[in-house]
GROMACS .gro file of C-alpha atoms in nm:
model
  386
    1UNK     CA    1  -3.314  -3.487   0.404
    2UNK     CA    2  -3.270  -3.147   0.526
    3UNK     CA    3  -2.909  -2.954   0.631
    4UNK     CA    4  -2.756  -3.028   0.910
    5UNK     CA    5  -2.507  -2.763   1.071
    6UNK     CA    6  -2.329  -2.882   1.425
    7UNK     CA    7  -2.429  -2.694   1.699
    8UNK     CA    8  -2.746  -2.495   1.503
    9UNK     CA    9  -3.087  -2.442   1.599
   10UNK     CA   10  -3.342  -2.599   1.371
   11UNK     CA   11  -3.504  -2.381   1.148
   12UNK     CA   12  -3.794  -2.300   0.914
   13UNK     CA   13  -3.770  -2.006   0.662
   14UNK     CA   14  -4.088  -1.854   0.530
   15UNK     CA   15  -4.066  -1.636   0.200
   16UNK     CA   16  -4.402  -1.500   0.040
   17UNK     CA   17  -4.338  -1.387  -0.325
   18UNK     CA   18  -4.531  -1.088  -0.374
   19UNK     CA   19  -4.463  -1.035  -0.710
   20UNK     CA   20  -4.085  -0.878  -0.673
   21UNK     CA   21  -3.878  -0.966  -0.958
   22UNK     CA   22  -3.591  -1.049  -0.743
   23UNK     CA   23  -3.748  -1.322  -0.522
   24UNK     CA   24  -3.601  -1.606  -0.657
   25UNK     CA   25  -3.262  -1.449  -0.564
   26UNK     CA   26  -3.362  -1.308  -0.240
   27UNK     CA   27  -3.517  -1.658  -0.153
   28UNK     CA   28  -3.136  -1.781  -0.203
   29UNK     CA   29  -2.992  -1.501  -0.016
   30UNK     CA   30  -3.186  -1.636   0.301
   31UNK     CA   31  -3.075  -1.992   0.277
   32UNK     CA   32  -2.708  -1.888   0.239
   33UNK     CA   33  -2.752  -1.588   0.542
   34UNK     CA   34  -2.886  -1.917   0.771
   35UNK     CA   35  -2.613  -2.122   0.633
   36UNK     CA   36  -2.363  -1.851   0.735
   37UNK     CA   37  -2.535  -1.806   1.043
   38UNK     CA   38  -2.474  -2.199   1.126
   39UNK     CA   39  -2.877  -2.292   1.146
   40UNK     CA   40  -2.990  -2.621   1.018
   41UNK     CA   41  -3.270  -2.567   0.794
   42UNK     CA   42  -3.554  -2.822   0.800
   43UNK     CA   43  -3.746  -2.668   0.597
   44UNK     CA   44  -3.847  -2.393   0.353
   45UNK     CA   45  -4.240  -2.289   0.280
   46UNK     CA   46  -4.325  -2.036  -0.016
   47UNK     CA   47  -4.624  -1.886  -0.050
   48UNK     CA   48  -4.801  -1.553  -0.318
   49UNK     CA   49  -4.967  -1.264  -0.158
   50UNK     CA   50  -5.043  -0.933  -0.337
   51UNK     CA   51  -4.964  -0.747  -0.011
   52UNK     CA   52  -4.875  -0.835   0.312
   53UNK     CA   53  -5.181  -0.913   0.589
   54UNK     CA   54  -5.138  -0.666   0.854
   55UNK     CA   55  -5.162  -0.900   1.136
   56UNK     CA   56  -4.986  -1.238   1.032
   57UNK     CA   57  -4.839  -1.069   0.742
   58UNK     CA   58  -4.865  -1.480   0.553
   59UNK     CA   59  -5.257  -1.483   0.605
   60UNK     CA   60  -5.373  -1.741   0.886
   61UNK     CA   61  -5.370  -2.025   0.579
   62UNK     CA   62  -5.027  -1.993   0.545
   63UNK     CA   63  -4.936  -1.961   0.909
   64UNK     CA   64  -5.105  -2.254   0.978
   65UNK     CA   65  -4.855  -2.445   0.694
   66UNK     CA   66  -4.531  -2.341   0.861
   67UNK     CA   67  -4.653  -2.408   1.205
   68UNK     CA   68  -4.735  -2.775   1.040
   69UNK     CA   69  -4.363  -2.774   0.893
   70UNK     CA   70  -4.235  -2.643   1.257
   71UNK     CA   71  -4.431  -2.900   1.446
   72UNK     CA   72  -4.313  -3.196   1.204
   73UNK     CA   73  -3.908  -3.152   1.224
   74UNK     CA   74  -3.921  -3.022   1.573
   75UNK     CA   75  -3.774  -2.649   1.460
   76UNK     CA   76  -3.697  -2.398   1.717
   77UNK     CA   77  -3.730  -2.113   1.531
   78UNK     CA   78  -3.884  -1.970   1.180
   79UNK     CA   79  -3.739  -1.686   1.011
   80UNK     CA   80  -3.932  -1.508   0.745
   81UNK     CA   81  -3.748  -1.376   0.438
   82UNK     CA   82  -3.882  -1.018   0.489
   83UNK     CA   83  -3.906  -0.722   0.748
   84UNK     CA   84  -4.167  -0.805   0.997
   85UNK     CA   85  -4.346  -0.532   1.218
   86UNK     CA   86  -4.329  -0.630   1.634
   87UNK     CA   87  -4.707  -0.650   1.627
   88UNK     CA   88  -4.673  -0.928   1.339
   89UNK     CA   89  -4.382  -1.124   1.503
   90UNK     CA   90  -4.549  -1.129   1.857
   91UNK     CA   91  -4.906  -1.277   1.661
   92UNK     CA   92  -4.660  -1.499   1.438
   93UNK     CA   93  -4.521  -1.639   1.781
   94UNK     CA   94  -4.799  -1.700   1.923
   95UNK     CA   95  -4.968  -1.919   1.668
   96UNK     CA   96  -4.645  -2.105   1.596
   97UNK     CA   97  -4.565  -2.133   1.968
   98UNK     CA   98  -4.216  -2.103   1.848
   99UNK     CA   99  -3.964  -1.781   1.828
  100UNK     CA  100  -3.999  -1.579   1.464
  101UNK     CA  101  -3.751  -1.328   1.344
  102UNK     CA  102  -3.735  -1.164   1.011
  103UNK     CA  103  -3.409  -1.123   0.808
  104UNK     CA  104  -3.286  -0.778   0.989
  105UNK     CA  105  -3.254  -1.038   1.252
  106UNK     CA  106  -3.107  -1.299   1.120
  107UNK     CA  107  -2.877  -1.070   0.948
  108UNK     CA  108  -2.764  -0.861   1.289
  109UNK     CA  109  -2.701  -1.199   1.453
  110UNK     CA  110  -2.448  -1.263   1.152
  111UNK     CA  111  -2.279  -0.973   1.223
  112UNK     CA  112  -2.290  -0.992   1.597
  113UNK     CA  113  -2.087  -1.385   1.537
  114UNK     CA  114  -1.849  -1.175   1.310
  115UNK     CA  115  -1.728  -0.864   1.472
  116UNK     CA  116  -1.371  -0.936   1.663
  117UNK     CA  117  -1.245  -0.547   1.653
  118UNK     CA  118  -1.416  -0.342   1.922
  119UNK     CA  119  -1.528  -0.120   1.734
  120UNK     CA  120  -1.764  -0.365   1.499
  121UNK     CA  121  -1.875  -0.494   1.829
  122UNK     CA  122  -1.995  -0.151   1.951
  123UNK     CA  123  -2.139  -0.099   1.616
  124UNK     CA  124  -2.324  -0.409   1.565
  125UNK     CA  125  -2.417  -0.382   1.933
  126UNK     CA  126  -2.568  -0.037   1.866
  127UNK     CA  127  -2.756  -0.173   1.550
  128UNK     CA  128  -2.915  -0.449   1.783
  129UNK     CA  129  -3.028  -0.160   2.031
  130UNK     CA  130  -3.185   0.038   1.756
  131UNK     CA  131  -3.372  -0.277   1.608
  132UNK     CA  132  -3.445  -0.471   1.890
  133UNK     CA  133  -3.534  -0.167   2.085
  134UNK     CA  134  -3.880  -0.126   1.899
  135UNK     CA  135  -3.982  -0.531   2.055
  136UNK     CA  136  -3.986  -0.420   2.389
  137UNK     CA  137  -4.181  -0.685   2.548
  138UNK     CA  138  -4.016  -0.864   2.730
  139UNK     CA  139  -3.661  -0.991   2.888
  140UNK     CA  140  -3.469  -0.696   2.892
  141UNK     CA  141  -3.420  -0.621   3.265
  142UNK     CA  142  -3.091  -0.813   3.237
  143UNK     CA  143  -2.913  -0.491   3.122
  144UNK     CA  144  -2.985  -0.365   3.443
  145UNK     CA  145  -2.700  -0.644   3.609
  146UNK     CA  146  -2.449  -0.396   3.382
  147UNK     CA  147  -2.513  -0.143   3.646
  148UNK     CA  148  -2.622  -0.312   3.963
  149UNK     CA  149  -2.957  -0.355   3.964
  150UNK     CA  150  -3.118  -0.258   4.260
  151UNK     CA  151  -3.204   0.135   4.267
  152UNK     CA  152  -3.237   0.230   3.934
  153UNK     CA  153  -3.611   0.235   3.883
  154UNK     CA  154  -3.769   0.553   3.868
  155UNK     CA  155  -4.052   0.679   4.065
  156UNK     CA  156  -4.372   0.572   3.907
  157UNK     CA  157  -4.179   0.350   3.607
  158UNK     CA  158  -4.343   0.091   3.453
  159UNK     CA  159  -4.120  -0.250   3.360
  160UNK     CA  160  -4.120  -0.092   3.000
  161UNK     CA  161  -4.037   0.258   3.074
  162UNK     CA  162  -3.740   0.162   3.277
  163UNK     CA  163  -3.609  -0.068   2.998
  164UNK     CA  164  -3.663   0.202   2.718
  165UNK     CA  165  -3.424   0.394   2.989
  166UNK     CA  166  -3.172   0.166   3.036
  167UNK     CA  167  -3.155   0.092   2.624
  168UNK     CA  168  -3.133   0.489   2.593
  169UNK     CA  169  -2.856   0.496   2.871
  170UNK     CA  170  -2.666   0.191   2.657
  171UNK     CA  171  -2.716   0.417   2.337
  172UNK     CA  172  -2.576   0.691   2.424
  173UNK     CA  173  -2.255   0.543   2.598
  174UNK     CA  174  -2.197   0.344   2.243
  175UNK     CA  175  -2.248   0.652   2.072
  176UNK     CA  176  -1.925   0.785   2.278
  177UNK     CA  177  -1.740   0.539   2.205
  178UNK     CA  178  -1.774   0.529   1.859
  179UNK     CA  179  -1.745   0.933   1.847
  180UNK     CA  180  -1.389   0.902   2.013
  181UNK     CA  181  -1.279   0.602   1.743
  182UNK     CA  182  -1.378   0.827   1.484
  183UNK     CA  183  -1.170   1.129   1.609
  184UNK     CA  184  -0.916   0.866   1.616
  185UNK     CA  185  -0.967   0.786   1.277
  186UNK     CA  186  -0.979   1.159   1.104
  187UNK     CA  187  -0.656   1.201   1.244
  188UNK     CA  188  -0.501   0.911   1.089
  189UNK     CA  189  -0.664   1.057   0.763
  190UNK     CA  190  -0.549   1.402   0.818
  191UNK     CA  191  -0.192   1.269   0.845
  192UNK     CA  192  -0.199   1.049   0.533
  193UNK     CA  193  -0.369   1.327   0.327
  194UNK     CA  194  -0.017   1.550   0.428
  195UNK     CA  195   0.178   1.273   0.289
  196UNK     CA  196  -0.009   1.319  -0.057
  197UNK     CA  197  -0.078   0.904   0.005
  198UNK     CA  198  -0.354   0.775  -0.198
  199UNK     CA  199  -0.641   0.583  -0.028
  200UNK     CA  200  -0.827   0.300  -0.225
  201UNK     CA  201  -1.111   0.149  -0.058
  202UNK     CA  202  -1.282  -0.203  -0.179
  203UNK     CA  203  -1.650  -0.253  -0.195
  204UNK     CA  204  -1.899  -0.468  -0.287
  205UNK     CA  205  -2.160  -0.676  -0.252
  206UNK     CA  206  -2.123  -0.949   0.024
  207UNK     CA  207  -1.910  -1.247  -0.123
  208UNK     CA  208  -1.800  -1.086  -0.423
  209UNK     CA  209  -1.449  -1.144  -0.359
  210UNK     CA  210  -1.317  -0.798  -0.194
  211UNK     CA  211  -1.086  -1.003   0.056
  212UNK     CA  212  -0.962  -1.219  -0.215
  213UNK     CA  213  -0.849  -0.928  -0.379
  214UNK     CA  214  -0.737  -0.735  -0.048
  215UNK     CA  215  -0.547  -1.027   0.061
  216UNK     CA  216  -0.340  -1.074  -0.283
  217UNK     CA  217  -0.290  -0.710  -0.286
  218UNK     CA  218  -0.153  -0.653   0.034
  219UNK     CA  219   0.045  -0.961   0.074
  220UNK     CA  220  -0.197  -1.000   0.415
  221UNK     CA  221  -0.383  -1.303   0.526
  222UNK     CA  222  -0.691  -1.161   0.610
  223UNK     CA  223  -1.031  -1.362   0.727
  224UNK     CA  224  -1.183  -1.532   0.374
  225UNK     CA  225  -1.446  -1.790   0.335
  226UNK     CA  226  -1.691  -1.851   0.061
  227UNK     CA  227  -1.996  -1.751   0.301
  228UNK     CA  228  -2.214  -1.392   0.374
  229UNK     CA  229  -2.050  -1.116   0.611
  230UNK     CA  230  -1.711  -1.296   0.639
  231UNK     CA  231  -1.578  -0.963   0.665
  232UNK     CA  232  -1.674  -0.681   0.903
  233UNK     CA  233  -1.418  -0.515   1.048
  234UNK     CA  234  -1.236  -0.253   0.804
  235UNK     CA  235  -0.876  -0.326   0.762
  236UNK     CA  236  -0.629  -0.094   0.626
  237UNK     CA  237  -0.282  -0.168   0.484
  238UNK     CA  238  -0.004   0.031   0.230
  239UNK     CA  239   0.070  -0.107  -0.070
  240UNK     CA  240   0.395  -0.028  -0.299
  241UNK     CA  241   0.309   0.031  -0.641
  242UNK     CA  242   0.612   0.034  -0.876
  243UNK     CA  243   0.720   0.369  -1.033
  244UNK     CA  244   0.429   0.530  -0.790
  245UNK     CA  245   0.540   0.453  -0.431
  246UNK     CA  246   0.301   0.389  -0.157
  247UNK     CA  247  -0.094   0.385  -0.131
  248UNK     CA  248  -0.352   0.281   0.128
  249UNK     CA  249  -0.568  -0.002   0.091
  250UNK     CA  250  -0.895  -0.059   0.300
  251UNK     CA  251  -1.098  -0.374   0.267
  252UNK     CA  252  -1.488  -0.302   0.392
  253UNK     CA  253  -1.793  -0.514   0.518
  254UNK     CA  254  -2.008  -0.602   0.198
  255UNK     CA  255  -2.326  -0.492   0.127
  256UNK     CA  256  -2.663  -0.728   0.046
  257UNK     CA  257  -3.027  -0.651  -0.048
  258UNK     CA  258  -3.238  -0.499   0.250
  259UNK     CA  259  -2.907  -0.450   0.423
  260UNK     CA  260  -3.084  -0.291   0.750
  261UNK     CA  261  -3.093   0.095   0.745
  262UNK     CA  262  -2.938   0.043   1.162
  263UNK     CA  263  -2.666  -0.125   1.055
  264UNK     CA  264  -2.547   0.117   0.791
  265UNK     CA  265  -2.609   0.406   1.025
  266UNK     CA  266  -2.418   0.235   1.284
  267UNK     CA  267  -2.186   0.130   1.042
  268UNK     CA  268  -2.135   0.507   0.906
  269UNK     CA  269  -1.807   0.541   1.110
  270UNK     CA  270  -1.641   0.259   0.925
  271UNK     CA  271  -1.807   0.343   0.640
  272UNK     CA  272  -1.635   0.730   0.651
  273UNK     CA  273  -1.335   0.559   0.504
  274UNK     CA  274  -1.508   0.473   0.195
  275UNK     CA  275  -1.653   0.841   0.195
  276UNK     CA  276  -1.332   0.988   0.219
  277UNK     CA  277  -1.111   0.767  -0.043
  278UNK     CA  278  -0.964   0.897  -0.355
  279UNK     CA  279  -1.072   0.580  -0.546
  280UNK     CA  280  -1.326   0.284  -0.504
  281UNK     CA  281  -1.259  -0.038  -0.648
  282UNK     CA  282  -1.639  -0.194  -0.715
  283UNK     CA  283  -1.569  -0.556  -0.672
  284UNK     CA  284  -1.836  -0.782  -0.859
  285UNK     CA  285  -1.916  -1.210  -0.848
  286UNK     CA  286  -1.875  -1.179  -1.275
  287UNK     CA  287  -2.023  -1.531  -1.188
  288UNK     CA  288  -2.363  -1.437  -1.037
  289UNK     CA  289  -2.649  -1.422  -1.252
  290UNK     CA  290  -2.811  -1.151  -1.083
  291UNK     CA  291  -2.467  -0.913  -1.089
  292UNK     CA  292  -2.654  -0.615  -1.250
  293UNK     CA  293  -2.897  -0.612  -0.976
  294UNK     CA  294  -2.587  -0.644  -0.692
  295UNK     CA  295  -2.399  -0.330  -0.884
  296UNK     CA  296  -2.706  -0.132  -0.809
  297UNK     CA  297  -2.778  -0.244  -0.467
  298UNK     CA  298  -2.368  -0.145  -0.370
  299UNK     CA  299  -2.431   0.209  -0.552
  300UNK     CA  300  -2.772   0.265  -0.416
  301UNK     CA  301  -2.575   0.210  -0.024
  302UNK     CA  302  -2.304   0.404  -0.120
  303UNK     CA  303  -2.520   0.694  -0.196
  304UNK     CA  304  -2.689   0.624   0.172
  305UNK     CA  305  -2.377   0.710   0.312
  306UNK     CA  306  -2.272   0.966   0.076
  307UNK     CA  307  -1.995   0.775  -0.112
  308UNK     CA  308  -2.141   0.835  -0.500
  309UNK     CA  309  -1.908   1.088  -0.604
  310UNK     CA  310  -1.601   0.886  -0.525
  311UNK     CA  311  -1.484   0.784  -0.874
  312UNK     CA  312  -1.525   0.416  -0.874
  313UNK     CA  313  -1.348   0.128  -1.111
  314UNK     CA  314  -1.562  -0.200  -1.183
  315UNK     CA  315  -1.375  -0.518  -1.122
  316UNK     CA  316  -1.533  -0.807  -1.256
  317UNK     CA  317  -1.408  -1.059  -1.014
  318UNK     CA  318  -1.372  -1.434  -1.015
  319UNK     CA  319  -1.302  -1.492  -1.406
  320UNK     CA  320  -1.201  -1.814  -1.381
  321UNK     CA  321  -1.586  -1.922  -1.361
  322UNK     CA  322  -1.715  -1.829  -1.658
  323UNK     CA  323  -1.643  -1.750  -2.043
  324UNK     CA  324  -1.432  -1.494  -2.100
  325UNK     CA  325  -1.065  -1.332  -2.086
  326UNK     CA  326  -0.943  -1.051  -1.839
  327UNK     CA  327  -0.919  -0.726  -1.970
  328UNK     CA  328  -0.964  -0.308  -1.924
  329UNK     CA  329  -1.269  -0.143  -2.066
  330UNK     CA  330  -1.302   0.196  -2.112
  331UNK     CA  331  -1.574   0.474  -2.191
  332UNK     CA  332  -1.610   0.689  -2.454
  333UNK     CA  333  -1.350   0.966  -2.320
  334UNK     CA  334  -1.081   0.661  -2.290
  335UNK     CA  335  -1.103   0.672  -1.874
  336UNK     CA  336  -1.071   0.296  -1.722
  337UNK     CA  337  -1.395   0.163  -1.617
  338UNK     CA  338  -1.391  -0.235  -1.583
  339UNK     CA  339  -1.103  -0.405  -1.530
  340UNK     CA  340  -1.201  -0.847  -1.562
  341UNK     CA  341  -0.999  -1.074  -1.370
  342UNK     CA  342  -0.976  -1.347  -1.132
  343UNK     CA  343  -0.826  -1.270  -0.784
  344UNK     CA  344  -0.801  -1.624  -0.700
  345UNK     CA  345  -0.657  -1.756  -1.015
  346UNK     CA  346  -0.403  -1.424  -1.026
  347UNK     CA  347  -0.500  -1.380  -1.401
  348UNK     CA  348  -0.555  -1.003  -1.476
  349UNK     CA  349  -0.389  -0.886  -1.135
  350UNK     CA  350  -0.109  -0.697  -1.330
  351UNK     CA  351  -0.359  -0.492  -1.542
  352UNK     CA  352  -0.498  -0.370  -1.196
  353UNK     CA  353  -0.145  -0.298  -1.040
  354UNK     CA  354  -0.065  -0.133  -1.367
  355UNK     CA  355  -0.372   0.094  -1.353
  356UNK     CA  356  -0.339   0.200  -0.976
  357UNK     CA  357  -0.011   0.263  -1.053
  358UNK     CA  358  -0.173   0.520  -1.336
  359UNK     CA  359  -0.430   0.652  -1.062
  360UNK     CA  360  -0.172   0.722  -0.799
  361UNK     CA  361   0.065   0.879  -1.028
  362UNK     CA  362  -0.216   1.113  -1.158
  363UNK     CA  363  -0.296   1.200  -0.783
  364UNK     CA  364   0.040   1.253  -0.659
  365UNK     CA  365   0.082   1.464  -1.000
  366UNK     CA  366  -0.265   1.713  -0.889
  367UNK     CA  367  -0.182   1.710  -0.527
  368UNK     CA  368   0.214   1.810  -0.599
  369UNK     CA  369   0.089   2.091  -0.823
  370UNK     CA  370  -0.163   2.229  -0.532
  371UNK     CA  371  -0.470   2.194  -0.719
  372UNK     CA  372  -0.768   2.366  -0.498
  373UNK     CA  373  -1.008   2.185  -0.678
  374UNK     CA  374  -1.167   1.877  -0.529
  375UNK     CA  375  -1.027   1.541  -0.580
  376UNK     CA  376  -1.314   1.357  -0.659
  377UNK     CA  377  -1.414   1.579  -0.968
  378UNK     CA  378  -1.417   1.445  -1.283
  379UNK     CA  379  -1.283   1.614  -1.562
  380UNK     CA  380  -1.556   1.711  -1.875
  381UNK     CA  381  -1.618   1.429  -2.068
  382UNK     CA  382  -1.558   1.479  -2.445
  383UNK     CA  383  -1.652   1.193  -2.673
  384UNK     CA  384  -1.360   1.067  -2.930
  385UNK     CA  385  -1.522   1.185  -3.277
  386UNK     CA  386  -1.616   0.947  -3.537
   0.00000   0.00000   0.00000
C-alpha cells in the first residue's frame, strides 16, 4: 500500500542514481521533503544512468516506466529527485501527460507552506520568481490582476515579453522590501553591538534539532516538528547566563543538500544574522548515519553566504538515540569544539550553559578592554607539548 496524506496530491518520485555516493540518502531526503510537503506518494521508480539524457534527462525507457507507474495509481504529479532544465520538464510533461517538477520545486513549495513572517514570505516569494521565472511558458498573465490588467502591454510585446516584464516589475518591488527590513535589522545590530551583548546564532542541517535546542534555551515555545523546513523564519530572543548577564539567541532555517542557490540568495538577509554573530552553535542529528556528510553540506552554505570565519561549536544533538554519554571535546590548544547532548532529554544542557557562559565572559572581557582587533579572529594555535 502506498502513503496516504489528507488533502495531498498523488505523487510519483523519480531518482536516477548516477553513481553519487550519497544517493541512497538523497533518495530519502525526497520521500521525507514530499512527506513534509503533505503529498501522498504512490510510488517511487529508480533507475542508473552515467549522465543525464539531454532531452528526457531518464532516457525514453525510463520515462515510459514512470508514466506506467503514473497511469496505474492515478498520480497527479511526478517529481524527480534532481534539478531539471525547462526544456526537460516541458518534454517530461508531455510524455507523462501529467505536471513534473524537480526538487528546487518541491523544496520552494515547502517553504512557501512555511513562511508566516512577512519577510520569509517576500523571500520565498522572490526565490519562486527567480526559479520559476526561467519556465516561462505559460499561465503567468495572472500577475497582471495585481495591477489592473488592462493597459499594461507594451507596443509590439509578445505574451512572453510582457510576462518577463511584469516578473521584473514584481522583482524589483520585493527587492525593496527586503532592502528596508534589512536597514531595519542593522540597526537593531548596531544597538546591541553598543551594549557589548553577545549574539549566538544556531545552524544546521534541516531537522537536526536547532529549535529543540532554541526552545529549551530561551524558555520560548517556538514552531517544532520532527519534519524538513519546520523552521523558516529567524527568531531572536536574550538569554541570561549566570555570572555573564545577557546574550542574544537566533534560531535559523536549516540547510539540506542542493538547497537551491535562489533561496539562499533570497535568504541572504536572514541569513546576515548568522554572518554577523560572535558565535555559531553547529547543531548535528548525532543519530544520522550520514552526519559527516550534513556537517559539510552546513559549512559548505555557510561559506556561500560568507559565514566561515564565525568561530563555530559542534553540538552533537539528540544523544538519547544512540551509544554514548554527553560531554566537551576539545582540540589540541584546549579550545571547546563538540559539546554531546540531548536537547530533548535535557542531558548535557548545563555543559552548554556553562560554556556560553565562558564565551560571553571572554567577549564582554575583549570588548570592555577596546580591543581593535576583529572578533572573529582566532588566537595562534599552539599545540600542548608531549
Amino acid at each position: 500500500m502506498f502513503e496516504r496524506h489528507q488533502g495531498g496530491d498523488r505523487v510519483v518520485l523519480a531518482s536516477i542514481d548516477m553513481g553519487d555516493l550519497d544517493y541512497v540518502e538523497s533518495l530519502t531526503e525526497l520521500k521525507l521533503l514530499a512527506r513534509s510537503a503533505g503529498l501522498a506518494i504512490t510510488g517511487v521508480v529508480e533507475g542508473r544512468r552515467d549522465r543525464p539524457d539531454p532531452a528526457l534527462f531518464a532516457g525514453s525507457g525510463k520515462v515510459e516506466e514512470i508514466a506506467g507507474v503514473v497511469r496505474g495509481t492515478d498520480a497527479e504529479l511526478v517529481i524527480f529527485n534532481h534539478a531539471l532544465s525547462p526544456a526537460q520538464e516541458r518534454n517530461l510533461e508531455r510524455a507523462m501527460q501529467c505536471r513534473v517538477v524537480d526538487r528546487t520545486t518541491l523544496i520552494l513549495d515547502i517553504f512557501a507552506r512555511r513562511a508566516k513572517s512577512a519577510e520569509g514570505i517576500l523571500q520565498v516569494e522572490l526565490a519562486q520568481l527567480a526559479h520559476l521565472s526561467t519556465r516561462l511558458v505559460r499561465g503567468w498573465t495572472h500577475l497582471e490582476r495585481q495591477k489592473g490588467g488592462i493597459g499594461l502591454r507594451g507596443p509590439g510585446e509578445t505574451q512572453l515579453e510582457t510576462d518577463r516584464r511584469l516578473i521584473g516589475n514584481r522583482v524589483k518591488l520585493l527587492k525593496e522590501r527586503l532592502a528596508r527590513t534589512q536597514r531595519q535589522r542593522n540597526v537593531q545590530r548596531r544597538a546591541r553591538s553598543r551594549r557589548q551583548v553577545m549574539s549566538i546564532s544556531l545552524v544546521g542541517y534541516t531537522n537536526a534539532g536547532k529549535s529543540t535546542l532554541f526552545n529549551v534555551l530561551t524558555h520560548e515555545r517556538t514552531y517544532v516538528a520532527d519534519q524538513l523546513f519546520a523552521t523558516l523564519d529567524t527568531t531572536t530572543r536574550q538569554v541570561w547566563l549566570d555570572g555573564a548577564g545577557q546574550v542574544v539567541v537566533s534560531d535559523t532555517v536549516g540547510f539540506i543538500t542542493g538547497l537551491p542557490h535562489t533561496l539562499v540568495e533570497s535568504f541572504r538577509a536572514t541569513l546576515e544574522e548568522t554572518r554577523q554573530a560572535d558565535l555559531l552553535l553547529h547543531v548535528v542529528d548525532n543519530a544520522s548515519p550520514v552526519k559527516e556528510r550534513q556537517i559539510l553540506e552546513v559549512n559548505r552554505v555557510l561559506k556561500e553566504i560568507g559565514a566561515d570565519h564565525v568561530p563555530q561549536i559542534l553540538i552533537y544533538n539528540k544523544m538519547d538515540l544512540c551509544a554514548g554519554e554527553p560531554g566537551i571535546e576539545f582540540d589540541e590548544c584546549g579550545r571547546i569544539t563538540a559539546i554531546r547532548l540531548s536537547a530533548q532529554t535535557g542531558m548535557g544542557l548545563a555543559l552548554l550553559r556553562d560554556t556560553l557562559a565562558d564565551q560571553a565572559r571572554l567577549f564582554l572581557h575583549t570588548a570592555r578592554k577596546g580591543d581593535t582587533t576583529e572578533q572573529h579572529e582566532q588566537p595562534v594555535c599552539q599545540p600542548v607539548a608531549e
